[in-house]
Short mmCIF file of C-alpha atoms and ligand atoms in Angstrom, two decimals:
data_model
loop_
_atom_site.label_atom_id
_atom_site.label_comp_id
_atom_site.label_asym_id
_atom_site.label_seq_id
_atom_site.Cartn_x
_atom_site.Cartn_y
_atom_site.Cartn_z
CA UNK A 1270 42.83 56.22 93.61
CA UNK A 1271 46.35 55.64 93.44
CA UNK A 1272 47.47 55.22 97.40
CA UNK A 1273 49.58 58.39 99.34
CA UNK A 1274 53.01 58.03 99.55
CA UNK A 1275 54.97 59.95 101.89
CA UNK A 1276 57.74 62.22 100.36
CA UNK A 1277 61.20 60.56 101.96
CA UNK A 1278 65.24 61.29 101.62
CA UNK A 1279 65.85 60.48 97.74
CA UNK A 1280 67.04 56.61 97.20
CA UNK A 1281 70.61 56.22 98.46
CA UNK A 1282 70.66 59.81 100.07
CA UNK A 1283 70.26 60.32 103.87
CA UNK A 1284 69.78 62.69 106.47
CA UNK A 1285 72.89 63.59 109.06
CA UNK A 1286 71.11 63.62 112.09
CA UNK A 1287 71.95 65.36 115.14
CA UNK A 1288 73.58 62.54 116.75
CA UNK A 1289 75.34 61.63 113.55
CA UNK A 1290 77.01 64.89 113.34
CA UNK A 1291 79.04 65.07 116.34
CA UNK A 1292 81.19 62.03 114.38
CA UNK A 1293 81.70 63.89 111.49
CA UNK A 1294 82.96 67.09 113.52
CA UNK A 1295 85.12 65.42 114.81
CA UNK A 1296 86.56 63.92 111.96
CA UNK A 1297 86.59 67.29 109.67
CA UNK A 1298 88.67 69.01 113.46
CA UNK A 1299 90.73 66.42 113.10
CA UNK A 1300 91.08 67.20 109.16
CA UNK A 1301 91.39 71.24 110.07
CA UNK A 1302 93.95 70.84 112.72
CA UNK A 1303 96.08 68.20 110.05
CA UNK A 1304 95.51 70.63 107.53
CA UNK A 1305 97.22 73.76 109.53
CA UNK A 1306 100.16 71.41 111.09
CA UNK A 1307 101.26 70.51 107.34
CA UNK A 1308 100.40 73.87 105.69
CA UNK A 1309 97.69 73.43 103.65
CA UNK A 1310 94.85 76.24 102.85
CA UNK A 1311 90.87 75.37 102.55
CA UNK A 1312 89.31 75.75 99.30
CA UNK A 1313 85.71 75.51 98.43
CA UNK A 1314 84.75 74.97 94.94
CA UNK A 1315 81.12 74.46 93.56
CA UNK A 1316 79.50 71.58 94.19
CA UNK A 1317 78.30 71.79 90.35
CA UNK A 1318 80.76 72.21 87.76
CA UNK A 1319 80.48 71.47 83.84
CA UNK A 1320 80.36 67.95 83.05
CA UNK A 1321 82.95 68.55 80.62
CA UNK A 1322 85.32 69.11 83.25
CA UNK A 1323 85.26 65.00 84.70
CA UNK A 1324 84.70 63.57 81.54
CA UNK A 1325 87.86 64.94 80.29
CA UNK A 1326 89.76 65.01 83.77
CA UNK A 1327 88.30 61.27 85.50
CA UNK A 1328 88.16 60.17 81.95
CA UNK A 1329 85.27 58.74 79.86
CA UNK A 1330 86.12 54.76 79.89
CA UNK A 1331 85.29 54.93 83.73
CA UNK A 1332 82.45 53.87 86.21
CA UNK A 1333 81.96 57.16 87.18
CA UNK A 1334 81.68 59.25 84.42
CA UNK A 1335 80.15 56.14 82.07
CA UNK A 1336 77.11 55.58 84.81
CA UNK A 1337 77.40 57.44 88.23
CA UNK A 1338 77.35 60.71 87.41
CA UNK A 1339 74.24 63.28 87.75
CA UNK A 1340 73.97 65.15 84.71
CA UNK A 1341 71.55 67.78 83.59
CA UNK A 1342 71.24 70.75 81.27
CA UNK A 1343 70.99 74.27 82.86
CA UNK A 1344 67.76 76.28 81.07
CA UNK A 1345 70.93 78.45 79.90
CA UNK A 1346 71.76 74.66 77.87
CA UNK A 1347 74.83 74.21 80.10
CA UNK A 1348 75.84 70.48 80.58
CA UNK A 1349 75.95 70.49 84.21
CA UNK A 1350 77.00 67.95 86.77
CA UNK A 1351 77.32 67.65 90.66
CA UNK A 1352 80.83 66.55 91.46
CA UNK A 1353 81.70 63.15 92.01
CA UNK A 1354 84.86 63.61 93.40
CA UNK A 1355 87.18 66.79 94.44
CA UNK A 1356 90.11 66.76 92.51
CA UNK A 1357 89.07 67.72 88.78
CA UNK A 1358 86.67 70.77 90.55
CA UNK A 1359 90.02 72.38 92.24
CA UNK A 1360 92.81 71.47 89.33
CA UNK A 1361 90.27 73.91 87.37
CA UNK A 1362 90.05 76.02 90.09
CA UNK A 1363 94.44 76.22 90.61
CA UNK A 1364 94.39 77.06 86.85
CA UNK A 1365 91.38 79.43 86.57
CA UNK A 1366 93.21 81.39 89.80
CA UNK A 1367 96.88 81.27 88.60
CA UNK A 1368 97.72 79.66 91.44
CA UNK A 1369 100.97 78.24 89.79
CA UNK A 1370 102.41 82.14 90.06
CA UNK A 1371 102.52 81.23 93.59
CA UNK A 1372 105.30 79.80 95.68
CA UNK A 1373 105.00 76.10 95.25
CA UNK A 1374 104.14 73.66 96.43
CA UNK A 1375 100.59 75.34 96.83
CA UNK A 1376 98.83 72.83 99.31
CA UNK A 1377 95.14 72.91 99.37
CA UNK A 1378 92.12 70.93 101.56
CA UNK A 1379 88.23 70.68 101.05
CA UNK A 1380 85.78 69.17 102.73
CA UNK A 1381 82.22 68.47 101.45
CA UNK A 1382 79.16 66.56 99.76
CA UNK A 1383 80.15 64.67 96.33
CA UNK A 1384 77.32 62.83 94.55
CA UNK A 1385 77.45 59.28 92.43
CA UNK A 1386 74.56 57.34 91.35
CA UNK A 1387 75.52 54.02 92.99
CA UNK A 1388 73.69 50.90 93.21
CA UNK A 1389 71.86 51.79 96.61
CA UNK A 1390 73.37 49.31 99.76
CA UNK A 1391 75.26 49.52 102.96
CA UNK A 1392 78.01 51.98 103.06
CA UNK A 1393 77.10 53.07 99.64
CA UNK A 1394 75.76 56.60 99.20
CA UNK A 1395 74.85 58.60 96.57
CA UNK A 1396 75.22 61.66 98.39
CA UNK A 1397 78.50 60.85 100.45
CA UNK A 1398 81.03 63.43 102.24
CA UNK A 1399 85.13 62.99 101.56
CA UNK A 1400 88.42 65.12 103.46
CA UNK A 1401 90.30 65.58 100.24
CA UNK A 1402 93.81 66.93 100.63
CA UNK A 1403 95.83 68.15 97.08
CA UNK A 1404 99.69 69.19 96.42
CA UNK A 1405 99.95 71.01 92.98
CA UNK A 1406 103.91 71.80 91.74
CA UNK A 1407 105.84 69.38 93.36
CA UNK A 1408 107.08 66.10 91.99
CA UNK A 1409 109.75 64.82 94.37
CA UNK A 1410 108.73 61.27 96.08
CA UNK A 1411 108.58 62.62 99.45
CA UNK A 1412 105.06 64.41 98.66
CA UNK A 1413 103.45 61.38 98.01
CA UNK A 1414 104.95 59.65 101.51
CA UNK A 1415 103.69 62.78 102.90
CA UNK A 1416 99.94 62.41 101.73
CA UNK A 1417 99.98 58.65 102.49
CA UNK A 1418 101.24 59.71 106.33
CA UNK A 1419 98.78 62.24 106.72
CA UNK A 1420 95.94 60.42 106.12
CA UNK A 1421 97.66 57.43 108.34
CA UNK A 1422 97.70 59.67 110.91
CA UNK A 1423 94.40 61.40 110.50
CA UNK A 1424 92.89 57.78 110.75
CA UNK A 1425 95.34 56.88 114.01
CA UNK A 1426 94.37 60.41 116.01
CA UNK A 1427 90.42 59.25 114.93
CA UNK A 1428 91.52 55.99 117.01
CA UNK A 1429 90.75 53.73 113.90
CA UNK A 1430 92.72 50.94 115.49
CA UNK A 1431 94.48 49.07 112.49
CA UNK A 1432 94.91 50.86 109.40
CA UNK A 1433 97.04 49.37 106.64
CA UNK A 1434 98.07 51.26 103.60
CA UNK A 1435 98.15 49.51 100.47
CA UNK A 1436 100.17 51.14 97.39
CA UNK A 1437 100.87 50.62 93.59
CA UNK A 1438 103.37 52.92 91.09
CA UNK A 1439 100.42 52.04 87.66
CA UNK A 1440 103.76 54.10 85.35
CA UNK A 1441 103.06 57.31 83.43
CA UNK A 1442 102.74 57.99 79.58
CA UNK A 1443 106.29 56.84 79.12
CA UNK A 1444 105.88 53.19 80.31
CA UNK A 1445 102.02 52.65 80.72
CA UNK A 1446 100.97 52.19 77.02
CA UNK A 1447 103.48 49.40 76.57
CA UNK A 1448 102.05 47.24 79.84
CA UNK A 1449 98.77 47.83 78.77
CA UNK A 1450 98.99 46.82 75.47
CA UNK A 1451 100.83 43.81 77.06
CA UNK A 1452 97.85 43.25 79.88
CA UNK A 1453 95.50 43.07 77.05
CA UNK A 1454 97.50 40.69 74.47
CA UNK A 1455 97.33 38.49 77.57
CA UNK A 1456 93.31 39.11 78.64
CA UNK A 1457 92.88 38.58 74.92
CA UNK A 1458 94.16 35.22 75.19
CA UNK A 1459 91.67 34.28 78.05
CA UNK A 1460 88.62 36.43 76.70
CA UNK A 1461 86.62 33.69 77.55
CA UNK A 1462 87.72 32.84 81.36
CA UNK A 1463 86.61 36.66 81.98
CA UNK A 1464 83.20 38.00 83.54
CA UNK A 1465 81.02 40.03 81.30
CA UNK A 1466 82.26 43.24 82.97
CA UNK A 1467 85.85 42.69 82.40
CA UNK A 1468 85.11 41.43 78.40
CA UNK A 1469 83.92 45.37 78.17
CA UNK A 1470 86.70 46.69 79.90
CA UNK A 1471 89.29 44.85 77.73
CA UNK A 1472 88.20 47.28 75.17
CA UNK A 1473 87.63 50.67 77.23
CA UNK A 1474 89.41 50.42 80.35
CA UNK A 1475 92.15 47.12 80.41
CA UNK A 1476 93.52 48.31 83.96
CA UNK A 1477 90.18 48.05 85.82
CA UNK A 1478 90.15 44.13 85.05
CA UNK A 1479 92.77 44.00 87.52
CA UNK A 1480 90.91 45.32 90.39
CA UNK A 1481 87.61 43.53 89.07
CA UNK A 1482 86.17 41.26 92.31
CA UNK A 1483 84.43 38.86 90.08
CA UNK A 1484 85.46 35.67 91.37
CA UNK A 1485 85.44 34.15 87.92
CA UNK A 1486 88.54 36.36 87.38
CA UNK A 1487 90.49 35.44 89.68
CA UNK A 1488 92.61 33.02 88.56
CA UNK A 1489 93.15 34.95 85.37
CA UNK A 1490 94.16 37.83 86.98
CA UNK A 1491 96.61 35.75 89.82
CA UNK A 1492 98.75 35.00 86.33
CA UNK A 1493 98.48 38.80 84.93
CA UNK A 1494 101.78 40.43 83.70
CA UNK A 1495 102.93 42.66 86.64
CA UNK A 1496 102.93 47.01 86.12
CA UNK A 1497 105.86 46.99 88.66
CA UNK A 1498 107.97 44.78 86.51
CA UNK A 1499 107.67 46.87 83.70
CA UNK A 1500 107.76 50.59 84.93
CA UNK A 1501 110.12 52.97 83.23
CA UNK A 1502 113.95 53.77 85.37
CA UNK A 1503 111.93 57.16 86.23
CA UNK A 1504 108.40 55.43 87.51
CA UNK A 1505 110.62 52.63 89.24
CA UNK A 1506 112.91 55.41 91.09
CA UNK A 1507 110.28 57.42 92.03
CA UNK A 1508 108.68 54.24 93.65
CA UNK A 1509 111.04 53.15 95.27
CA UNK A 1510 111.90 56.03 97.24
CA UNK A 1511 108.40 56.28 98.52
CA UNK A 1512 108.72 53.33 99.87
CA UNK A 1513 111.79 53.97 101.13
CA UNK A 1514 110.29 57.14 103.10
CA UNK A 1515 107.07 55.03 103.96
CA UNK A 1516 110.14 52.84 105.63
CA UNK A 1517 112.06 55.87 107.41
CA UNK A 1518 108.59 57.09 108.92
CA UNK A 1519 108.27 53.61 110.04
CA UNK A 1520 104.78 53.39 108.06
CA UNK A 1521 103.32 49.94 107.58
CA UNK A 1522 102.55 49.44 104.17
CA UNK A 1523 101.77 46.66 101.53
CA UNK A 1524 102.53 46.16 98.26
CA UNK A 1525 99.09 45.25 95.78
CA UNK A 1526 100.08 44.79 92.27
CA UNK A 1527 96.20 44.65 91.12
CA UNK A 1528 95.49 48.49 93.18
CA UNK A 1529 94.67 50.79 89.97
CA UNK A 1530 92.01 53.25 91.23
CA UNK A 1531 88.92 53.89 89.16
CA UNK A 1532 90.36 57.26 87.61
CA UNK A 1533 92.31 57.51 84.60
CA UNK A 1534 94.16 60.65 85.60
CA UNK A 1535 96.29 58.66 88.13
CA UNK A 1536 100.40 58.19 87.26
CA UNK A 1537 102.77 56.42 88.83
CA UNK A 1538 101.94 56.00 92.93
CA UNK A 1539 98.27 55.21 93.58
CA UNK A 1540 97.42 54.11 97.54
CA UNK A 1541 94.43 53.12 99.81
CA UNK A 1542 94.42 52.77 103.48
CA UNK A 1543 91.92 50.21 104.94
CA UNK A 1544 91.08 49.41 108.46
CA UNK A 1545 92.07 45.78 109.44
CA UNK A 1546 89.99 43.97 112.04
CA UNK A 1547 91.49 41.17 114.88
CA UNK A 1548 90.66 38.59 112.32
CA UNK A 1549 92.81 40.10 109.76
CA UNK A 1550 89.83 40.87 107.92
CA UNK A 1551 90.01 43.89 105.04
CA UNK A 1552 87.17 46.34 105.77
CA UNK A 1553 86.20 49.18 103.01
CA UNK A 1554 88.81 51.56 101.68
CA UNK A 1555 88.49 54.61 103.73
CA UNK A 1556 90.85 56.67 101.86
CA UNK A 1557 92.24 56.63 98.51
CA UNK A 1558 94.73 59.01 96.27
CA UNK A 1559 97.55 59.20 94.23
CA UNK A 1560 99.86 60.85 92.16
CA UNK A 1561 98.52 62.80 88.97
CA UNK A 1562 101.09 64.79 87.15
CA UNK A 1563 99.26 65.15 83.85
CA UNK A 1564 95.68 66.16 85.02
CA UNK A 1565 96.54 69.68 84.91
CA UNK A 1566 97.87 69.85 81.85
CA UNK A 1567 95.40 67.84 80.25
CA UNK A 1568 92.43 70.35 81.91
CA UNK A 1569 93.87 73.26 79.89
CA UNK A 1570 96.32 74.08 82.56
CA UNK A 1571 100.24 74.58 82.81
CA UNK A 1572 102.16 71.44 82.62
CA UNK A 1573 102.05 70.92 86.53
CA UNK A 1574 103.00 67.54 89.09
CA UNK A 1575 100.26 66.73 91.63
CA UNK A 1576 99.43 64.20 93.97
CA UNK A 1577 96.38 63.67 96.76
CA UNK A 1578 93.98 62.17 98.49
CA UNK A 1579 90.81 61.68 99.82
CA UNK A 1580 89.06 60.30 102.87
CA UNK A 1581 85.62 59.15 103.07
CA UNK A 1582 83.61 60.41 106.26
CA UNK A 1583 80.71 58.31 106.36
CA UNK A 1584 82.92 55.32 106.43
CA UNK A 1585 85.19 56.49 109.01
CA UNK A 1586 82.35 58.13 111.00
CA UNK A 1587 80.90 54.32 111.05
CA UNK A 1588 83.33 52.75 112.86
CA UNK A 1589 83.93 55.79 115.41
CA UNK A 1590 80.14 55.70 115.96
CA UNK A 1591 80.17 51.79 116.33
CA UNK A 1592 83.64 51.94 119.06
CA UNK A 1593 81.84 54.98 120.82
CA UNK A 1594 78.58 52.40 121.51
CA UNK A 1595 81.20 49.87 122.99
CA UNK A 1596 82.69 52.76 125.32
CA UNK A 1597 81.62 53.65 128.81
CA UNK A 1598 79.83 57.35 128.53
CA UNK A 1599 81.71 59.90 130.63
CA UNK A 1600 79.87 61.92 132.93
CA UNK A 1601 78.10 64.50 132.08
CA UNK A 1602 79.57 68.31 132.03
CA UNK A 1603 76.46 69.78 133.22
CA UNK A 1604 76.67 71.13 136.76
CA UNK A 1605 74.46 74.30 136.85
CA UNK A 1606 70.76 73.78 135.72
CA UNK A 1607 68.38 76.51 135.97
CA UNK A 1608 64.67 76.00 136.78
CA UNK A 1609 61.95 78.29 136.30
CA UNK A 1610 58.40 78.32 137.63
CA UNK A 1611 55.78 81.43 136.39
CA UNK A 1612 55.13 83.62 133.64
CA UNK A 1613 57.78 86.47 135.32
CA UNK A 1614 60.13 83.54 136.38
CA UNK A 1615 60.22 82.29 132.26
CA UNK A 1616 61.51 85.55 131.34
CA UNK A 1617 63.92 86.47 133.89
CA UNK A 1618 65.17 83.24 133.65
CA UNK A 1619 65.70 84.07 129.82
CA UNK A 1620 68.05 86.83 130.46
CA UNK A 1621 69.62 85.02 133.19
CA UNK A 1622 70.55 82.51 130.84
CA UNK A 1623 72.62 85.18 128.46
CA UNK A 1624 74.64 86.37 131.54
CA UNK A 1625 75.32 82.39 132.07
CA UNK A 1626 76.50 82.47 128.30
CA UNK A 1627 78.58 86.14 128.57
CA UNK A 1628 80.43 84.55 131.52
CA UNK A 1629 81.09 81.64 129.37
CA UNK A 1630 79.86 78.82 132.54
CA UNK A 1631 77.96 76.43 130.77
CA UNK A 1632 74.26 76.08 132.15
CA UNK A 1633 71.44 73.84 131.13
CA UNK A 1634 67.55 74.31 131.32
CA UNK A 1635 64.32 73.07 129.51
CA UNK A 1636 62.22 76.26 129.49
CA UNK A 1637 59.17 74.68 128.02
CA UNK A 1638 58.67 72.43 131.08
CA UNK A 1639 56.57 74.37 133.29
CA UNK A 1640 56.96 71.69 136.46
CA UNK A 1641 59.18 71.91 138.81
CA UNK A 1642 59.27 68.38 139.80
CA UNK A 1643 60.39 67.62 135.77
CA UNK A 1644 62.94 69.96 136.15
CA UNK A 1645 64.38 68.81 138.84
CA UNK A 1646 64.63 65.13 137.60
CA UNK A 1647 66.16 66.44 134.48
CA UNK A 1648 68.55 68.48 136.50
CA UNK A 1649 69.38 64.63 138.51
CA UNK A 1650 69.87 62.72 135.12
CA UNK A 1651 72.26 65.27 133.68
CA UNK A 1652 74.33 64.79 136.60
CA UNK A 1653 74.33 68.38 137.56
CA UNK A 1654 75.65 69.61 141.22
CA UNK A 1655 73.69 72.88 141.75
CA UNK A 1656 70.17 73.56 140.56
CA UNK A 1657 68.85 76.95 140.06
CA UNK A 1658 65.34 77.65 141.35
CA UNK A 1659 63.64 80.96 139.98
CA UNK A 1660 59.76 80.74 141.40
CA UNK A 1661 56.96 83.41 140.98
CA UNK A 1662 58.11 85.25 144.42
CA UNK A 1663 61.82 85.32 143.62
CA UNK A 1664 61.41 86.85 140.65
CA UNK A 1665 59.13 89.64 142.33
CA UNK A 1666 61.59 90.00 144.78
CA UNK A 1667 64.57 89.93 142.41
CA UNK A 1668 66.65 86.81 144.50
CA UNK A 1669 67.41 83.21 143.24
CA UNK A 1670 67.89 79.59 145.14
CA UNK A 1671 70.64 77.78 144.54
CA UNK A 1672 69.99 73.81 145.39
CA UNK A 1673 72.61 71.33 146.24
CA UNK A 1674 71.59 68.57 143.77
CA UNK A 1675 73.84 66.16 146.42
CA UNK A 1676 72.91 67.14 150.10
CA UNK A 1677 69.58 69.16 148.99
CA UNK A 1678 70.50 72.12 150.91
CA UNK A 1679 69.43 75.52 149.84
CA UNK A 1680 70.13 79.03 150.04
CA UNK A 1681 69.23 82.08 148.43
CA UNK A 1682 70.94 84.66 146.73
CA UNK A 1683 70.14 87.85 145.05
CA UNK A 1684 69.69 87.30 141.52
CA UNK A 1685 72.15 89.79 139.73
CA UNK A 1686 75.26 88.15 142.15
CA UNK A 1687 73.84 84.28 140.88
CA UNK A 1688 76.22 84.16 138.46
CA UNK A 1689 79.31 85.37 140.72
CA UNK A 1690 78.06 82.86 143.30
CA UNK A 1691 78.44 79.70 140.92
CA UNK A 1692 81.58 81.01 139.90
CA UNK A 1693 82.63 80.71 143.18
CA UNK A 1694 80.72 77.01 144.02
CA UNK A 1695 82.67 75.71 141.16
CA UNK A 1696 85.92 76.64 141.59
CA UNK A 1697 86.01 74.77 145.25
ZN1 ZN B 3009 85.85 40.57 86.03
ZN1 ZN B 3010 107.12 55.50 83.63
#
């Protein structure tokens, strides 16, 4: 008989566990409270959308819609996918809504689950969570210094120590065709030096050879024609005055000739932000984006200028979680605990509770201990000053003690002025 296996979390999907999640709250406050300073409004769209929708819009030549993406037909025979990434999901959505009848620029966040099917390892999901941030109907350079600052400063209020932006302009329809068809006349001429990888994507997708890691590829890639050097007077404009806002803003940034993103929709500036240790060493991206002025159009939509980004919460939440191990806890908040001994006692201390929570004092208790001794300790490990004691008799005789967790002193109160009482304790 084959052997019982236990049902676990799918390969390369996990569980956020309570102690997991107070990280990624405080990363998506962080996003809200970004998102209201610089005006932009949440949308949700459905985590499934037509698969039609990122072939077309992330393109077909890439990783992710050639091999990471979850695809299945509906019984109704609808190609379905989950979303592997925000951005196609809410250009369809600023279309299907006429949201270019609005004022623009129409600013719009999302937070959320996005799914890939990734080689399972560290820091690699296939069910992974992203802050994505999106500016439809606005083409001037300083939107694009804007996204790149908001995420820098998302990451610097989230206490990520070093982060260093890195940033590209890959050209537009004007002035990309010509560099690629230069980029491959040259890869052609070194098919051989290339990994098997990059051979395919000299084909389908020349740009990705320059971000390929391959150490065979290298020194190919070290002598690649540059995009920079041969971006069109509008592409090299436009770059240069986001750099020239990244430098008013005082922004740190680097230049990275071989940055192309995985996404075809992407024209002229393209930008990651990494986190860069004491030993100078270049950790994961934590958030990408760009500039994509001809996504909308090219989804069915008007001819409309966009540019965003996206920030990836399990990486981030990492290296919070791993600084927050290395930092002295703070005391615990708890001062009032209430303890309950007795059928009677259980119950009044039940309501007692709710009059804790109307008068908004925080109180904690573990009602399914029935010991008082266990109580108590509790009560000492959470720090708390004054313990509440609600025995058998108390309850019959509708009073309450209220221990001094420090000097042990007691005194007892009548129960329906308890709450008045703390009040009072805690404001001295
Ligand atoms: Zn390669
Ligand atoms: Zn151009």
């Amino acid at each position: 008989m084959a052997k019982k296996q236990k049902i676990q979390a799918p390969t390369g999907m996990h569980d956020l566990l309570p102690e997991d999640q107070v990280f990624f709250q405080k990363i998506y406050n962080v996003a809200s409270n970004t998102a209201n300073f610089y005006g932009y409004q949440r949308i949700d769209t459905p985590i499934v959308e037509e698969a039609e929708l990122f072939s077309k819009g992330i393109g077909l030549a890439t990783d992710i819609v050639e091999k990471q993406m979850y695809v299945f037909r509906s019984k109704g025979g609808d190609y379905l996918a989950l979303r592997p990434e925000f951005t196609a999901g809410i250009v369809r959505a600023y279309t299907e809504h006429g949201m270019f009848n609005l004022p623009q620029p129409v600013k719009l966040y999302s937070s959320g689950p996005l799914f890939r099917l990734e080689r399972p390892q560290a820091d690699r999901f296939r069910q992974f969570h992203q802050v994505n941030f999106e500016v439809f109907g606005e083409q001037s350079s300083v939107i694009d210094a804007q996204m790149i600052q908001i995420f820098y400063n998302m990451l610097r209020e989230l206490k990520i120590k070093n982060p260093i932006v890195e940033i590209n302009s890959i050209g537009d329809n004007k002035c990309r065709p010509y560099y690629k068809k230069l980029l491959v006349n040259y890869f052609r001429s070194r098919e051989s030096s290339l990994c098997v990888d990059c051979r395919r994507r000299l084909r389908y997708n020349p740009l990705r050879i320059l971000d390929c890691e391959e150490e065979k590829c290298q020194p190919v890639k070290a002598q690649a024609p540059q995009i920079v050097d041969h971006l069109c007077e509008e592409c090299k404009s436009h770059f240069k005055e986001v750099l020239e806002f990244l430098d008013e803003i005082e922004l740190p940034y680097r230049l990275n000739p071989y940055l192309v993103r995985g996404l075809d929709y992407y024209t002229k500036t393209v930008f990651e932000i990494f986190e860069e240790s004491e030993e100078n060493q270049k950790g994961n991206s934590l958030v990408g984006g760009g500039r994509y002025d001809a996504l909308v159009k090219l989804l069915g939509g008007k001819d409309t200028p966009a540019c965003g980004g996206a920030l990836g919460v399990e990486r981030v939440a990492k290296i919070i979680r791993e600084k927050a191990k290395k930092e002295v806890v703070p005391p615990a908040t708890t001062k009032i605990f209430l303890c309950q001994l007795g059928e009677l006692a259980k119950r009044r201390s039940l309501k007692l509770f709710e009059e804790f929570r109307k008068a908004k004092t925080p109180v904690a208790e573990s009602f399914s201990k029935d010991s008082l001794k266990t109580q108590l300790r509790t009560a000492d490990n959470l720090g708390a000053s004054y313990a509440l004691i609600l025995g058998q008799r108390e309850a019959l005789e509708g009073t309450i003690i209220i221990r001094n967790m420090a000097s042990g002193k007691q005194e007892t109160v009548k129960l329906d002025k308890v709450v008045k009482e703390i009040e009072k304790k805690l404001k001295k």
